[in-house]
Coordinates of C-alpha atoms in Angstrom, one line a residue:
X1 CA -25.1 3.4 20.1
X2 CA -23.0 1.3 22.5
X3 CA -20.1 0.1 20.3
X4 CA -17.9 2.8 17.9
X5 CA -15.4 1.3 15.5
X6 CA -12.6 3.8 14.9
X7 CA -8.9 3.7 13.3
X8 CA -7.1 6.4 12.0
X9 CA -6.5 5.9 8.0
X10 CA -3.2 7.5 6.6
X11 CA -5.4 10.0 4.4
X12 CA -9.1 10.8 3.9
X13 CA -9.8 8.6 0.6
X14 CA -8.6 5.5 2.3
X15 CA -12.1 3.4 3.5
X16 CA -11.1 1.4 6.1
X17 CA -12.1 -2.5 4.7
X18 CA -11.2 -3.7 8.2
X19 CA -14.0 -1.8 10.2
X20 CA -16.5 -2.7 7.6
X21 CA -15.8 -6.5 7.7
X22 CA -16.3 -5.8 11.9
X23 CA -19.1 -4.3 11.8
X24 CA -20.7 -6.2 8.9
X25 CA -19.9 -9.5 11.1
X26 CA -21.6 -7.8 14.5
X27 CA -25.0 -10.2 14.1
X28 CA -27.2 -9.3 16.9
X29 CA -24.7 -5.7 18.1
X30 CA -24.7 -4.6 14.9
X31 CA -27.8 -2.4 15.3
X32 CA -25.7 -0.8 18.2
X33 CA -22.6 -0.5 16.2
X34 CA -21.4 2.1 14.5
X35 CA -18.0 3.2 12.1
X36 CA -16.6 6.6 12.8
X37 CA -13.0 7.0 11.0
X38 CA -10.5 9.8 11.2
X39 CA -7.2 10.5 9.6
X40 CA -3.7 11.1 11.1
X41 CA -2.4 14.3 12.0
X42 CA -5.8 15.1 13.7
X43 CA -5.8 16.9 17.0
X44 CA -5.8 14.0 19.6
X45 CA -8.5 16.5 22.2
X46 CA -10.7 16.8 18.9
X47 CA -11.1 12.9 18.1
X48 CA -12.0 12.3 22.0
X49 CA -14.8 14.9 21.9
X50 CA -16.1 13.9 18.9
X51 CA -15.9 10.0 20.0
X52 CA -17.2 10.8 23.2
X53 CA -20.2 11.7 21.7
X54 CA -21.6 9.1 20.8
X55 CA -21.4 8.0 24.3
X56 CA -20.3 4.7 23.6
X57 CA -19.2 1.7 26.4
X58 CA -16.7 0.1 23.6
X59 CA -14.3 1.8 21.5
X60 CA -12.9 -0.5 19.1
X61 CA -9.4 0.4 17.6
X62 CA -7.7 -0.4 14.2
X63 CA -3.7 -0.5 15.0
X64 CA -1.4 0.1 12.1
X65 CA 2.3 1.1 11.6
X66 CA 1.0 4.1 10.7
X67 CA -0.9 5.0 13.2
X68 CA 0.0 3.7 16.0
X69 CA 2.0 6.5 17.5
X70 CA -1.4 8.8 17.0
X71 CA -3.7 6.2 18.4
X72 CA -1.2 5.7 21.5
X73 CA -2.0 9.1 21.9
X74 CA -5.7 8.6 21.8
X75 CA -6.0 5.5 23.9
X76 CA -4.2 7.6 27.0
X77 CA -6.2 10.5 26.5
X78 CA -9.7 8.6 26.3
X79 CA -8.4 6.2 29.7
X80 CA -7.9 9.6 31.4
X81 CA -11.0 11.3 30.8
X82 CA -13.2 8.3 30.3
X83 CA -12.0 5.6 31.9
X84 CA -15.3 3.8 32.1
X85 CA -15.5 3.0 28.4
X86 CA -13.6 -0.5 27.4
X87 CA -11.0 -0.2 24.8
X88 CA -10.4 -3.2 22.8
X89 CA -7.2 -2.9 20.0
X90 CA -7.0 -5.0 16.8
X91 CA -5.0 -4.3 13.6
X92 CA -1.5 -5.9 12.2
X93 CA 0.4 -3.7 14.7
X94 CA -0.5 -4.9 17.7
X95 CA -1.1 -8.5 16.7
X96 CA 2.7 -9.6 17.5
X97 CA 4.8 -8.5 20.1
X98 CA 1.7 -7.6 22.3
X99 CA 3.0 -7.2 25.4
X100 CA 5.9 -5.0 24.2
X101 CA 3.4 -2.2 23.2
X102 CA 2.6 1.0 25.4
X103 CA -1.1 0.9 23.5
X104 CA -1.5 -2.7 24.4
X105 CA -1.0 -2.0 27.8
X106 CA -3.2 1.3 27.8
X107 CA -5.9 -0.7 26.8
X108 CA -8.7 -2.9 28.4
X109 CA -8.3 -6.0 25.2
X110 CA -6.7 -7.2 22.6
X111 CA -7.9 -9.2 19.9
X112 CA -4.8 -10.5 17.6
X113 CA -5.2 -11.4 14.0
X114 CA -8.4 -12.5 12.3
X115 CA -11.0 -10.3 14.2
X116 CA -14.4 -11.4 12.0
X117 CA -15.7 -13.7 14.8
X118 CA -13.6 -12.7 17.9
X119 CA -14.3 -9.0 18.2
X120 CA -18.2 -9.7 18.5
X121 CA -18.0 -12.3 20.9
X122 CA -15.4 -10.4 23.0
X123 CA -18.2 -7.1 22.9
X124 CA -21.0 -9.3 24.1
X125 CA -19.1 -10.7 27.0
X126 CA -17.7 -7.0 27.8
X127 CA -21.5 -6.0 27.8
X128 CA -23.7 -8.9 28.9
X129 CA -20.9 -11.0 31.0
X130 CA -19.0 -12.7 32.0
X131 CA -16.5 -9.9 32.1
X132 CA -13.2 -11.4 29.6
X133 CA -10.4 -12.0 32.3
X134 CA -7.9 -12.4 29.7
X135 CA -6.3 -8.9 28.0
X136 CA -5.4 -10.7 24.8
X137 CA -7.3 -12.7 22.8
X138 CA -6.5 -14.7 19.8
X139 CA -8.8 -14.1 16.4
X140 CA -10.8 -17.2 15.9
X141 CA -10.1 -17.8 11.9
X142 CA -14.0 -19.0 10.4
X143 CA -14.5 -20.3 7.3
X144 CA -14.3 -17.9 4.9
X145 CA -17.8 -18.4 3.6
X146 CA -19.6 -17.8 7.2
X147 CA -17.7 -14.6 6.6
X148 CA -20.3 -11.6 6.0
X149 CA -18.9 -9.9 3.4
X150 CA -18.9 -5.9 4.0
X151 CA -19.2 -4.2 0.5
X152 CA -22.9 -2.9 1.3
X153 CA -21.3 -0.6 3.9
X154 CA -19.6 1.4 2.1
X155 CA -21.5 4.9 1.8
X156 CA -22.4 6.9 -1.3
X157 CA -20.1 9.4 -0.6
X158 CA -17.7 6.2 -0.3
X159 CA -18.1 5.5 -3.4
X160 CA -18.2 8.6 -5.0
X161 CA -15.1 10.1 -3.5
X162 CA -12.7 6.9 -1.9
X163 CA -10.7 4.4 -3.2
X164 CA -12.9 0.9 -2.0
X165 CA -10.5 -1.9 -0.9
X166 CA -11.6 -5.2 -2.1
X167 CA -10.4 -8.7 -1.8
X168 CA -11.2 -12.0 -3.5
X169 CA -8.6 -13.9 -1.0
X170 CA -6.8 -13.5 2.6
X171 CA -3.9 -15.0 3.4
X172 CA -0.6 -15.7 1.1
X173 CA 1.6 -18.9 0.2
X174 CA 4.6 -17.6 0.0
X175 CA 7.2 -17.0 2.8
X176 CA 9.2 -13.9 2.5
X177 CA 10.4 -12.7 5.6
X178 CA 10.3 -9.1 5.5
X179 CA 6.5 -9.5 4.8
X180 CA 3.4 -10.0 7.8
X181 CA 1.9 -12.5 5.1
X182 CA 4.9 -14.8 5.5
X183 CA 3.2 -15.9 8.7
X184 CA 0.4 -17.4 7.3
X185 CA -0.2 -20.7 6.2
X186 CA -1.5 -20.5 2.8
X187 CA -3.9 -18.2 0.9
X188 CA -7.8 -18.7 1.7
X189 CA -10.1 -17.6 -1.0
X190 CA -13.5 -16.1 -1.0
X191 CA -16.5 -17.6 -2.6
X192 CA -16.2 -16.6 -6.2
X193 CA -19.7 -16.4 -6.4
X194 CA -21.0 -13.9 -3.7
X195 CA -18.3 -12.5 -4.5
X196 CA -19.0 -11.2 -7.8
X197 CA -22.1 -10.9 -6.8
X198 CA -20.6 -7.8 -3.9
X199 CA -19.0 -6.3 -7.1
X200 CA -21.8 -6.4 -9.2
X201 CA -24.0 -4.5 -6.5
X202 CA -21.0 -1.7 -6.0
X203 CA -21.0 -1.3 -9.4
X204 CA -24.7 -0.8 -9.7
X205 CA -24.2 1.7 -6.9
X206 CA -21.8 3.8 -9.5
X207 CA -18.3 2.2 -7.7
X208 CA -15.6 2.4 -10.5
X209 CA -12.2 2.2 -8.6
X210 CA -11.5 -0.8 -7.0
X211 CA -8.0 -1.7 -5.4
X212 CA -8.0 -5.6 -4.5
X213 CA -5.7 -6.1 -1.5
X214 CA -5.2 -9.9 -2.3
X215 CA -1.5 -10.6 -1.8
X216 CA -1.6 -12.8 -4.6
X217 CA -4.3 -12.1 -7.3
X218 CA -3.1 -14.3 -10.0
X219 CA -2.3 -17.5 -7.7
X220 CA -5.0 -19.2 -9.2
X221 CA -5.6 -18.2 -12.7
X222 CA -8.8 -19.9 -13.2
X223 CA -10.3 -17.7 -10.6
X224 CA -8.0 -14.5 -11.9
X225 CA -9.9 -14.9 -15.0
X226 CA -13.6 -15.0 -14.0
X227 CA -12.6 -12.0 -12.2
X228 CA -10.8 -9.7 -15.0
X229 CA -13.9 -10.9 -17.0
X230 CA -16.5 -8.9 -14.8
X231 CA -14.3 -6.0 -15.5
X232 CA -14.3 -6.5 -19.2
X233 CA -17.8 -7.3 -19.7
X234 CA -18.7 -3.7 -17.9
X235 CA -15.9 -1.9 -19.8
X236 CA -17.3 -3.9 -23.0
X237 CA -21.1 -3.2 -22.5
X238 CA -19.9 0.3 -21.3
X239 CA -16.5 1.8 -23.1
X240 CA -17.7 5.2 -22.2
X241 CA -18.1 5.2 -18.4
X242 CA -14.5 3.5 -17.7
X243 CA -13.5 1.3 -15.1
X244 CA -9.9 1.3 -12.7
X245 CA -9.2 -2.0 -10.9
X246 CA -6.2 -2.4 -9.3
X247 CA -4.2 -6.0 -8.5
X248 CA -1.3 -6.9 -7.0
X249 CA 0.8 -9.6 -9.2
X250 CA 3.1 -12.9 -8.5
X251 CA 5.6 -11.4 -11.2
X252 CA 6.7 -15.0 -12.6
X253 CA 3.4 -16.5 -12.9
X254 CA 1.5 -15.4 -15.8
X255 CA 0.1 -17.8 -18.0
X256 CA -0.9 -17.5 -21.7
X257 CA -4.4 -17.3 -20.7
X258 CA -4.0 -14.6 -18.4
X259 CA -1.7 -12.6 -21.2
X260 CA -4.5 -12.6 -23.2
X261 CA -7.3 -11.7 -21.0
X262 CA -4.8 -8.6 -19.7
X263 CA -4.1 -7.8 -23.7
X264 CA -7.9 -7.1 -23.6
X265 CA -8.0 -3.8 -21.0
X266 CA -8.4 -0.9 -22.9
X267 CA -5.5 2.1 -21.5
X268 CA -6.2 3.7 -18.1
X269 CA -8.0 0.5 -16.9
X270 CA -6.0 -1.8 -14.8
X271 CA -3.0 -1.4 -12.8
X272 CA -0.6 -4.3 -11.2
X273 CA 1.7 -4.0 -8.3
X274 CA 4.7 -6.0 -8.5
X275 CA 7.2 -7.1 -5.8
X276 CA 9.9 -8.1 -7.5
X277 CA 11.8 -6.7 -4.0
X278 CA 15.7 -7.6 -5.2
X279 CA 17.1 -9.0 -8.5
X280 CA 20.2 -10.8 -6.1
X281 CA 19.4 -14.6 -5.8
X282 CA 21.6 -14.9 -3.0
X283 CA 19.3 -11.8 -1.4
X284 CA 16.1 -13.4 -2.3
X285 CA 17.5 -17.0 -0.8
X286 CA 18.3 -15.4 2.9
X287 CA 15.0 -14.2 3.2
X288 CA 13.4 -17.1 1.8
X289 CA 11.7 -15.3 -1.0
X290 CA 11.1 -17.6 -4.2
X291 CA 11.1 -15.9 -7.8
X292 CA 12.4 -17.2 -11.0
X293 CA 13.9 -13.5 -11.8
X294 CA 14.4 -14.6 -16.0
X295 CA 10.4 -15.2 -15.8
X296 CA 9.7 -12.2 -13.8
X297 CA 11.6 -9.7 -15.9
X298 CA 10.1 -11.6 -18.9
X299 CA 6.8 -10.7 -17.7
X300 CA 7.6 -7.2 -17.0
X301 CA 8.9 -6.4 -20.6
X302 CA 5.9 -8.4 -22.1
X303 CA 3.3 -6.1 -19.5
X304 CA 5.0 -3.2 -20.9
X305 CA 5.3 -3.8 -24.7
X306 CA 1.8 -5.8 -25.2
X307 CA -0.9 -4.4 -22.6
X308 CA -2.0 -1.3 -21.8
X309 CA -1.6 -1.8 -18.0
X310 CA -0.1 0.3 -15.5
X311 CA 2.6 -1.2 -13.7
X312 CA 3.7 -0.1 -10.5
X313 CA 6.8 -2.3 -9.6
X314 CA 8.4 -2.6 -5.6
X315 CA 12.3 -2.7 -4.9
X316 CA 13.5 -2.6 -1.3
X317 CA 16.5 -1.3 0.0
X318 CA 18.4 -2.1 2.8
X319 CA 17.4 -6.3 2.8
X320 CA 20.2 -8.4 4.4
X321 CA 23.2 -9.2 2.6
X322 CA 22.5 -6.6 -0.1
X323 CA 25.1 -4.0 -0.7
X324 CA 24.3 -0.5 -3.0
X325 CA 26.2 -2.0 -6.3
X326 CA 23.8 -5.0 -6.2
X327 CA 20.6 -2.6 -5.4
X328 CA 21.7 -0.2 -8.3
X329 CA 21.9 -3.4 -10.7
X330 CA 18.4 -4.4 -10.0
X331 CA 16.9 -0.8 -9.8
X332 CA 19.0 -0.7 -13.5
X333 CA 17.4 -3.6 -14.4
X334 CA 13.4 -2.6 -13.7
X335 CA 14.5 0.5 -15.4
X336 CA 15.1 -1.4 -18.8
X337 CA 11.9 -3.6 -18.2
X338 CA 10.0 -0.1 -19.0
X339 CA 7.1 0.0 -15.9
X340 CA 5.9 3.3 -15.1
X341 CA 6.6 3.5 -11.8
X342 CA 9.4 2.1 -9.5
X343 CA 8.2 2.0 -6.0
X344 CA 12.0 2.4 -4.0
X345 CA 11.1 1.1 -1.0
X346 CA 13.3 1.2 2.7
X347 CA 13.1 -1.9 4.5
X348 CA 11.1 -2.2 7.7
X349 CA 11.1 -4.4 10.4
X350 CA 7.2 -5.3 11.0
X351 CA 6.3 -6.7 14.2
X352 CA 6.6 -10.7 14.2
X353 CA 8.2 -11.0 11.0
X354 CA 10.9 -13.7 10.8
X355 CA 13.0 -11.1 9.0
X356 CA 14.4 -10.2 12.8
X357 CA 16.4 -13.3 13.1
X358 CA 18.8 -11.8 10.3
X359 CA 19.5 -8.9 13.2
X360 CA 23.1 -9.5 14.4
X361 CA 24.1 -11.8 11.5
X362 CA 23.8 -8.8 9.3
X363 CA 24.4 -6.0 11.7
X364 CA 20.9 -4.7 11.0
X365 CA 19.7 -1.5 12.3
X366 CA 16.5 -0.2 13.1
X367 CA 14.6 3.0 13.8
X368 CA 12.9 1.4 17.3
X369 CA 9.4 3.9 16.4
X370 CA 6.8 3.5 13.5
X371 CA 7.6 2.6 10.5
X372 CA 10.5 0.9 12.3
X373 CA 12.9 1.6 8.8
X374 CA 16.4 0.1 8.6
X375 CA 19.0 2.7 9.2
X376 CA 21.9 0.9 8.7
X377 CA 23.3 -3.0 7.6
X378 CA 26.7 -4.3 7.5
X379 CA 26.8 -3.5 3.7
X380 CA 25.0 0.0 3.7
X381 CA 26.5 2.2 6.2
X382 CA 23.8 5.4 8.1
X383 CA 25.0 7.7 5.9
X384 CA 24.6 5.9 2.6
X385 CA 21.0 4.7 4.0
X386 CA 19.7 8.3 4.2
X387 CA 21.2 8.9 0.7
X388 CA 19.1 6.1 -0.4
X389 CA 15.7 7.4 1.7
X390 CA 16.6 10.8 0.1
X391 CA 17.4 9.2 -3.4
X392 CA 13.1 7.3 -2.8
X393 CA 12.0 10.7 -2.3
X394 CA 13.1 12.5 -5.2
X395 CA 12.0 9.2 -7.2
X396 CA 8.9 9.9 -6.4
X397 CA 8.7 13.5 -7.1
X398 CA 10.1 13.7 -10.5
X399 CA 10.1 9.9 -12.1
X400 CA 7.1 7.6 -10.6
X401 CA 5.0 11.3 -10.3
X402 CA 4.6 10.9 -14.5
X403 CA 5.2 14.7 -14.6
X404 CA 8.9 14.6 -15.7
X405 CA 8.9 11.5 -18.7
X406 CA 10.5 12.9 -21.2
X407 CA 12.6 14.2 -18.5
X408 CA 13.6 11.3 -16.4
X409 CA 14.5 9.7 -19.6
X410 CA 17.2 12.3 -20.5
X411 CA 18.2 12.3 -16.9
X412 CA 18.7 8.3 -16.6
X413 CA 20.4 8.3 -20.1
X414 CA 23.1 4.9 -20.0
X415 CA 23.5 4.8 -16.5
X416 CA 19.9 5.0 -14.6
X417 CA 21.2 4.2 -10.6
X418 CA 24.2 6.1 -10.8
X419 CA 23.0 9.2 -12.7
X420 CA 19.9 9.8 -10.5
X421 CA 21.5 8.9 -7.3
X422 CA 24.4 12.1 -8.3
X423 CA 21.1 14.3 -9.0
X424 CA 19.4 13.3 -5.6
X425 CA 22.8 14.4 -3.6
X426 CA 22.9 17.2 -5.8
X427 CA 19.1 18.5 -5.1
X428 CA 19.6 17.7 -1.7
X429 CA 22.5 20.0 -1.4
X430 CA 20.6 23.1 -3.2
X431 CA 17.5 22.5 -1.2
X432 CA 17.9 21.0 2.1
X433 CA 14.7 19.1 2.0
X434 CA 12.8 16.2 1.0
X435 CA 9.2 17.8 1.0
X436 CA 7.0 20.8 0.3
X437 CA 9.0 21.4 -2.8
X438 CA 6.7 23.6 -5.1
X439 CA 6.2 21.7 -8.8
X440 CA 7.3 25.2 -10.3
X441 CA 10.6 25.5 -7.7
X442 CA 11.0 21.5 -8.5
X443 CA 11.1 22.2 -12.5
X444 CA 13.3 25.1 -11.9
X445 CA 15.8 22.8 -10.2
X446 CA 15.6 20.2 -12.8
X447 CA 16.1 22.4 -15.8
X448 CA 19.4 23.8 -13.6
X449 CA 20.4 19.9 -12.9
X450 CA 20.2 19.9 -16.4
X451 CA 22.3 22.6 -17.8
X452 CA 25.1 21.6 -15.1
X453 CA 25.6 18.3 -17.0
X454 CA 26.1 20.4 -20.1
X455 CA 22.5 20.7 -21.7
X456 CA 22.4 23.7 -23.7
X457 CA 19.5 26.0 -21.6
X458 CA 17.1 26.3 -24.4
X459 CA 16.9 23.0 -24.8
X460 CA 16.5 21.8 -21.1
X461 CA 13.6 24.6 -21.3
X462 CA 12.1 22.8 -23.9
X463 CA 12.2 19.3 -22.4
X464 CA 10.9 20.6 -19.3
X465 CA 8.2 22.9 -21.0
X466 CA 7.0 19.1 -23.1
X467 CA 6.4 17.4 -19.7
X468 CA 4.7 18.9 -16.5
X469 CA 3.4 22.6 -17.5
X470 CA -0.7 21.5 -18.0
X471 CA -0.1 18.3 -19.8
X472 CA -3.2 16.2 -17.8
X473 CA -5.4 19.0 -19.4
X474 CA -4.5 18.7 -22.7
X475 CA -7.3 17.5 -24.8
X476 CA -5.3 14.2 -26.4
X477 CA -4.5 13.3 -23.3
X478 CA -8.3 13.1 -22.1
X479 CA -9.4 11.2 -25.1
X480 CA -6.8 8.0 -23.7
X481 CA -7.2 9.0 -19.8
X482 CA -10.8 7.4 -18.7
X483 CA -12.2 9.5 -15.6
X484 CA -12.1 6.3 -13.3
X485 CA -8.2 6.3 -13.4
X486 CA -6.0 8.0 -10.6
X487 CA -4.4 11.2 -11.6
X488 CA -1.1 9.6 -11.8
X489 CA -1.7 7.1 -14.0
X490 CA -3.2 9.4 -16.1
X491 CA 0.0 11.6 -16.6
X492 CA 1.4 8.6 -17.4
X493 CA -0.3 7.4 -20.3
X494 CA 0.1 10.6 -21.7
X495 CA 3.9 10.4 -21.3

């Protein structure tokens, strides 16, 4: 083995799609290539050893915002002990901003964006010669259909046990500048029909979760269609041995024809992320996002009233010109709409988004390590931003976990923003932490949260005691929660 592809994924059940697309495009190295993936919080002295034994001459990195702290690590640690072995970086995080990076300069190459047809070539001139001269190197984009498509490399116990990433497209049309997509040109799709083809073979391989990383899934309809149609026709041949297939949605675009292919799913089926990101046009204008808010909230409440779908809708705090009042009025709004979960998102800055020309204009404030999260604007002041990061957190645990529903509900009552916001302060008070609250300690808390605001105690018992104690074991709630769906989703269609 001469060439080891390695990144460090954020947990176990994440396959990395990006070392698979390397490795499958490798042509003649690909016999001497191999994957070997770790996750973060690993012992940096344990990953050298274990890479080092494989003895390879190239260590290929995958460089994210959330790893790239850990991997820093890793590429000193390797130079020092091996520095004969070539080190060639590749990822998102070290695509812009290059020569800013500690890692970069740690390292023997870079290759920046598309790395399908770059990365090989750059390993057979680090092998066979002429030795590179340049550090950096720009990804060569092919067309997509000389791309080798990687879905035969993911393992058995792959399939079995990981989420497998997917995508019908690359790329994305639209230009929001808080977003690494906004810097490219347009959105590139696959051939639909190999395509289909990969999918068919996963599923014939006993794959039945697939998340599709495609920016924009519904773009073009026509091929949005032929794609939800595979699904159906397994989960119609099939109804017993469910499918999961995850999208990520443009929220104002959904056609009649789509509507009624959605209506279709059966529950626990299909999920949909939605960025609807800010509700404030005047927001949404400065950062050059385009969004016909009436349609998108249409959509939403039609999603939530007619189809079984999961939604799993994306607000961020902290853009540009957005104060709290005008982030509470939107996070009201998705409230309203129904979806299951509202992803409360803190703004970050991602290397060589556009979003950093908006810097001094707006008195933005960032955190200068990964994820590189706003810490204060001229509207939202550092102490009102951690209120919101704390405010995400407790979101999380008690609403978007689908443990509390009937809970969250009676919590929200009239005033959704304002009321959990007082809890969040209030938790944070009694607890002094965001994390490794016990469910049982969490309940506990609520119940008392509860009884403050003048909820007899019997009866917060009872609310509580209808939501998280067992209810994913519960018999009814098997007979609508297919095996294929994530255990989240599945508390919340039994909410």
């Amino acid at each position: 083995m001469t060439i080891l592809l390695s990144t460090l994924n954020a947990r176990y059940t994440h396959a990395s799609l990006g070392l698979r697309y390397l490795l499958a495009n490798m042509g003649e190295l690909h016999a001497q290539t191999r994957i070997q993936e770790f996750v973060i919080g690993a012992k940096t002295t344990d990953l050298v050893e274990r890479i080092l034994a494989h003895q390879p001459r190239i260590v290929g990195f995958g460089v994210y915002i959330w790893n790239v702290e850990e991997t820093t690590r890793l590429v000193a640690m390797l130079k020092r002990v091996a520095p004969h072995i070539a080190i060639v970086l590749g990822g998102p995080e070290v695509s812009y901003e290059t020569g800013e990076q500690e890692i970069a300069r740690l390292a023997d190459y870079v290759v920046t964006g598309w790395g399908d047809v770059t990365f090989p070539k750059l390993c057979g001139e680090i092998l066979n010669g002429p030795k590179p001269l340049m550090k950096v190197h720009a990804g060569v984009q092919p067309p997509m259909g000389d791309i080798v498509l990687p879905y035969s490399l993911y393992s058995e116990d792959d399939i079995a046990h990981r989420t497998l990433y997917v995508e019908a497209s690359r790329g994305c049309p639209f230009k929001c500048e808080f977003c690494l997509s906004s810097l490219d040109k347009t959105a590139w799709p696959f051939p639909l029909e190999s395509f289909l083809a990969e999918l068919e073979s996963l599923y014939a391989r006993g794959a039945r979760l697939f998340k599709f990383v495609d920016r924009t899934f519904n773009l073009n309809v026509k091929t949005s269609l032929q794609i939800m149609q595979f699904f159906l026709d397994k989960i119609e041949a099939n109804p017993i041995d469910p499918v999961y297939a995850h999208f990520e949605l443009v929220p104002d675009h959904l056609p009649e024809a789509l509507k009624e292919t959605i209506a279709r799913f059966p529950p626990g089926a299909l999920q949909f992320e939605i960025g609807i990101q800010s509700f404030n046009p005047e927001v949404q204008a400065l950062v050059s996002r385009r969004q016909n808010n009436e349609k998108a909230a249409d959509n939403i409440r039609w999603l939530c009233e007619h189809s079984t779908a999961h939604l799993h809708v994306d607000l961020i705090a902290g853009l540009p010109g957005e104060d709290v009042a005008s982030f509470a009025r939107g996070f009201d709004q998705l409230v309203s709409l129904g979806a299951q979960e509202i992803q409360f998102g803190i703004l970050k800055r991602l290397r060589g988004t556009p979003i950093i020309r908006h810097t001094e204009p707006f008195g933005m404030v960032y955190d200068p390590y990964p994820p590189y999260t706003v810490l204060a604007t001229n509207k939202v002041d550092f102490a009102t931003m951690q209120r919101l990061v704390r405010f995400a957190r407790y979101w999380d645990l008690v609403a978007n976990s689908g443990r509390f529903a009937n809970t969250t509900r009676a919590m929200l009552a009239d005033a959704p923003f304002e009321n959990f916001m007082t809890f969040s302060d209030w938790i944070y008070t009694k607890t002094d932490a965001t994390h490794r609250i016990a469910l049982d300690r969490l309940a506990k808390l609520v119940q008392e949260w509860l009884q403050a605001r003048g909820m007899g105690r019997e009866e917060a018992a009872a609310l509580l005691a209808s939501d998280y104690a067992g209810k994913v074991d519960k018999p009814a709630v098997q007979a609508v929660a297919p095996a294929a769906a994530p255990q989240r989703q599945v508390r919340h269609l039994a909410a």
